[in-house]
């Protein structure tokens, strides 16, 4: 891989591939919402996420509700399980 890269070959894709989450793909979730999802999975509460991302707790709650509804899940846990199973969080980590 290193030799190929040093020889000028472009090995890795320019973009992270889209991952399906029930009714939507990861491309339908904003980068800000993905960051909220990452932080929640790392153990942060809505209020901690709000402080970290400089927004309101109700804004965090609204974003989670929107992701859940758009993806067609019935609860936040289903969204999180799907994200973890699909490697959405792993493939989009910074």
PDB file of C-alpha atoms in Angstrom:
ATOM      1  CA  UNK A   1       0.000   0.000   0.000  1.00  0.00           C
ATOM      2  CA  UNK A   2       2.792   2.408   0.927  1.00  0.00           C
ATOM      3  CA  UNK A   3       4.742   1.648  -2.248  1.00  0.00           C
ATOM      4  CA  UNK A   4       1.630   2.099  -4.380  1.00  0.00           C
ATOM      5  CA  UNK A   5       0.911   5.451  -2.731  1.00  0.00           C
ATOM      6  CA  UNK A   6       4.526   6.581  -3.131  1.00  0.00           C
ATOM      7  CA  UNK A   7       4.269   5.682  -6.809  1.00  0.00           C
ATOM      8  CA  UNK A   8       1.371   8.120  -7.141  1.00  0.00           C
ATOM      9  CA  UNK A   9      -1.521   5.698  -7.053  1.00  0.00           C
ATOM     10  CA  UNK A  10      -4.679   6.952  -5.349  1.00  0.00           C
ATOM     11  CA  UNK A  11      -5.626   3.978  -3.151  1.00  0.00           C
ATOM     12  CA  UNK A  12      -8.334   5.210  -0.791  1.00  0.00           C
ATOM     13  CA  UNK A  13     -11.719   6.605  -1.861  1.00  0.00           C
ATOM     14  CA  UNK A  14     -12.263  10.356  -1.723  1.00  0.00           C
ATOM     15  CA  UNK A  15     -15.422   9.943   0.349  1.00  0.00           C
ATOM     16  CA  UNK A  16     -16.672   7.580   3.023  1.00  0.00           C
ATOM     17  CA  UNK A  17     -19.094   5.118   1.414  1.00  0.00           C
ATOM     18  CA  UNK A  18     -22.741   5.638   2.317  1.00  0.00           C
ATOM     19  CA  UNK A  19     -24.180   3.191   4.808  1.00  0.00           C
ATOM     20  CA  UNK A  20     -27.856   2.188   4.833  1.00  0.00           C
ATOM     21  CA  UNK A  21     -29.864   2.789   7.993  1.00  0.00           C
ATOM     22  CA  UNK A  22     -33.344   1.383   7.457  1.00  0.00           C
ATOM     23  CA  UNK A  23     -35.075   4.036   5.266  1.00  0.00           C
ATOM     24  CA  UNK A  24     -32.111   6.395   4.805  1.00  0.00           C
ATOM     25  CA  UNK A  25     -28.386   6.325   4.107  1.00  0.00           C
ATOM     26  CA  UNK A  26     -25.645   7.913   6.164  1.00  0.00           C
ATOM     27  CA  UNK A  27     -25.495  10.664   3.522  1.00  0.00           C
ATOM     28  CA  UNK A  28     -28.980  11.758   4.608  1.00  0.00           C
ATOM     29  CA  UNK A  29     -27.699  12.526   8.109  1.00  0.00           C
ATOM     30  CA  UNK A  30     -25.903  15.832   8.507  1.00  0.00           C
ATOM     31  CA  UNK A  31     -22.298  15.881   9.734  1.00  0.00           C
ATOM     32  CA  UNK A  32     -23.545  17.681  12.854  1.00  0.00           C
ATOM     33  CA  UNK A  33     -26.081  14.938  13.554  1.00  0.00           C
ATOM     34  CA  UNK A  34     -23.399  12.273  13.015  1.00  0.00           C
ATOM     35  CA  UNK A  35     -21.204  14.059  15.556  1.00  0.00           C
ATOM     36  CA  UNK A  36     -24.091  14.097  18.052  1.00  0.00           C
ATOM     37  CA  UNK A  37     -24.586  10.376  17.494  1.00  0.00           C
ATOM     38  CA  UNK A  38     -20.853   9.718  18.001  1.00  0.00           C
ATOM     39  CA  UNK A  39     -20.786  11.700  21.225  1.00  0.00           C
ATOM     40  CA  UNK A  40     -23.871   9.928  22.557  1.00  0.00           C
ATOM     41  CA  UNK A  41     -22.376   6.515  21.787  1.00  0.00           C
ATOM     42  CA  UNK A  42     -19.212   7.589  23.601  1.00  0.00           C
ATOM     43  CA  UNK A  43     -21.350   8.034  26.723  1.00  0.00           C
ATOM     44  CA  UNK A  44     -22.228  11.723  26.734  1.00  0.00           C
ATOM     45  CA  UNK A  45     -25.671  12.906  27.839  1.00  0.00           C
ATOM     46  CA  UNK A  46     -27.799  15.294  25.784  1.00  0.00           C
ATOM     47  CA  UNK A  47     -26.751  18.194  28.034  1.00  0.00           C
ATOM     48  CA  UNK A  48     -23.057  17.296  27.682  1.00  0.00           C
ATOM     49  CA  UNK A  49     -23.435  17.054  23.903  1.00  0.00           C
ATOM     50  CA  UNK A  50     -25.174  20.436  23.896  1.00  0.00           C
ATOM     51  CA  UNK A  51     -22.277  22.026  25.797  1.00  0.00           C
ATOM     52  CA  UNK A  52     -19.693  20.368  23.550  1.00  0.00           C
ATOM     53  CA  UNK A  53     -21.463  21.413  20.354  1.00  0.00           C
ATOM     54  CA  UNK A  54     -22.551  24.834  21.626  1.00  0.00           C
ATOM     55  CA  UNK A  55     -26.281  24.304  21.192  1.00  0.00           C
ATOM     56  CA  UNK A  56     -29.298  23.688  23.399  1.00  0.00           C
ATOM     57  CA  UNK A  57     -30.271  20.387  24.967  1.00  0.00           C
ATOM     58  CA  UNK A  58     -33.609  20.655  23.193  1.00  0.00           C
ATOM     59  CA  UNK A  59     -31.689  21.066  19.910  1.00  0.00           C
ATOM     60  CA  UNK A  60     -29.833  17.813  20.557  1.00  0.00           C
ATOM     61  CA  UNK A  61     -33.103  16.085  21.436  1.00  0.00           C
ATOM     62  CA  UNK A  62     -34.731  17.441  18.247  1.00  0.00           C
ATOM     63  CA  UNK A  63     -31.851  16.181  16.086  1.00  0.00           C
ATOM     64  CA  UNK A  64     -32.109  12.697  17.582  1.00  0.00           C
ATOM     65  CA  UNK A  65     -35.874  12.660  17.063  1.00  0.00           C
ATOM     66  CA  UNK A  66     -35.385  13.721  13.443  1.00  0.00           C
ATOM     67  CA  UNK A  67     -32.784  11.004  12.777  1.00  0.00           C
ATOM     68  CA  UNK A  68     -35.030   8.375  14.398  1.00  0.00           C
ATOM     69  CA  UNK A  69     -38.116   9.460  12.439  1.00  0.00           C
ATOM     70  CA  UNK A  70     -36.357   9.836   9.079  1.00  0.00           C
ATOM     71  CA  UNK A  71     -34.743   6.423   9.404  1.00  0.00           C
ATOM     72  CA  UNK A  72     -38.029   4.810  10.425  1.00  0.00           C
ATOM     73  CA  UNK A  73     -36.991   3.571  13.844  1.00  0.00           C
ATOM     74  CA  UNK A  74     -39.217   3.557  16.905  1.00  0.00           C
ATOM     75  CA  UNK A  75     -36.579   4.621  19.430  1.00  0.00           C
ATOM     76  CA  UNK A  76     -33.085   6.011  19.856  1.00  0.00           C
ATOM     77  CA  UNK A  77     -31.681   2.602  20.839  1.00  0.00           C
ATOM     78  CA  UNK A  78     -32.701   1.129  17.461  1.00  0.00           C
ATOM     79  CA  UNK A  79     -30.926   3.981  15.650  1.00  0.00           C
ATOM     80  CA  UNK A  80     -27.784   3.505  17.734  1.00  0.00           C
ATOM     81  CA  UNK A  81     -27.809  -0.276  17.265  1.00  0.00           C
ATOM     82  CA  UNK A  82     -28.153   0.154  13.490  1.00  0.00           C
ATOM     83  CA  UNK A  83     -25.341   2.709  13.406  1.00  0.00           C
ATOM     84  CA  UNK A  84     -23.033   0.405  15.343  1.00  0.00           C
ATOM     85  CA  UNK A  85     -23.968  -2.682  13.347  1.00  0.00           C
ATOM     86  CA  UNK A  86     -23.449  -0.900  10.029  1.00  0.00           C
ATOM     87  CA  UNK A  87     -20.139   0.530  11.198  1.00  0.00           C
ATOM     88  CA  UNK A  88     -21.470   4.035  10.479  1.00  0.00           C
ATOM     89  CA  UNK A  89     -19.775   5.445  13.537  1.00  0.00           C
ATOM     90  CA  UNK A  90     -16.515   3.562  12.929  1.00  0.00           C
ATOM     91  CA  UNK A  91     -16.225   4.512   9.259  1.00  0.00           C
ATOM     92  CA  UNK A  92     -16.920   8.173   9.931  1.00  0.00           C
ATOM     93  CA  UNK A  93     -14.765   8.688  13.028  1.00  0.00           C
ATOM     94  CA  UNK A  94     -12.403  11.611  12.862  1.00  0.00           C
TER      95      UNK A  94
END
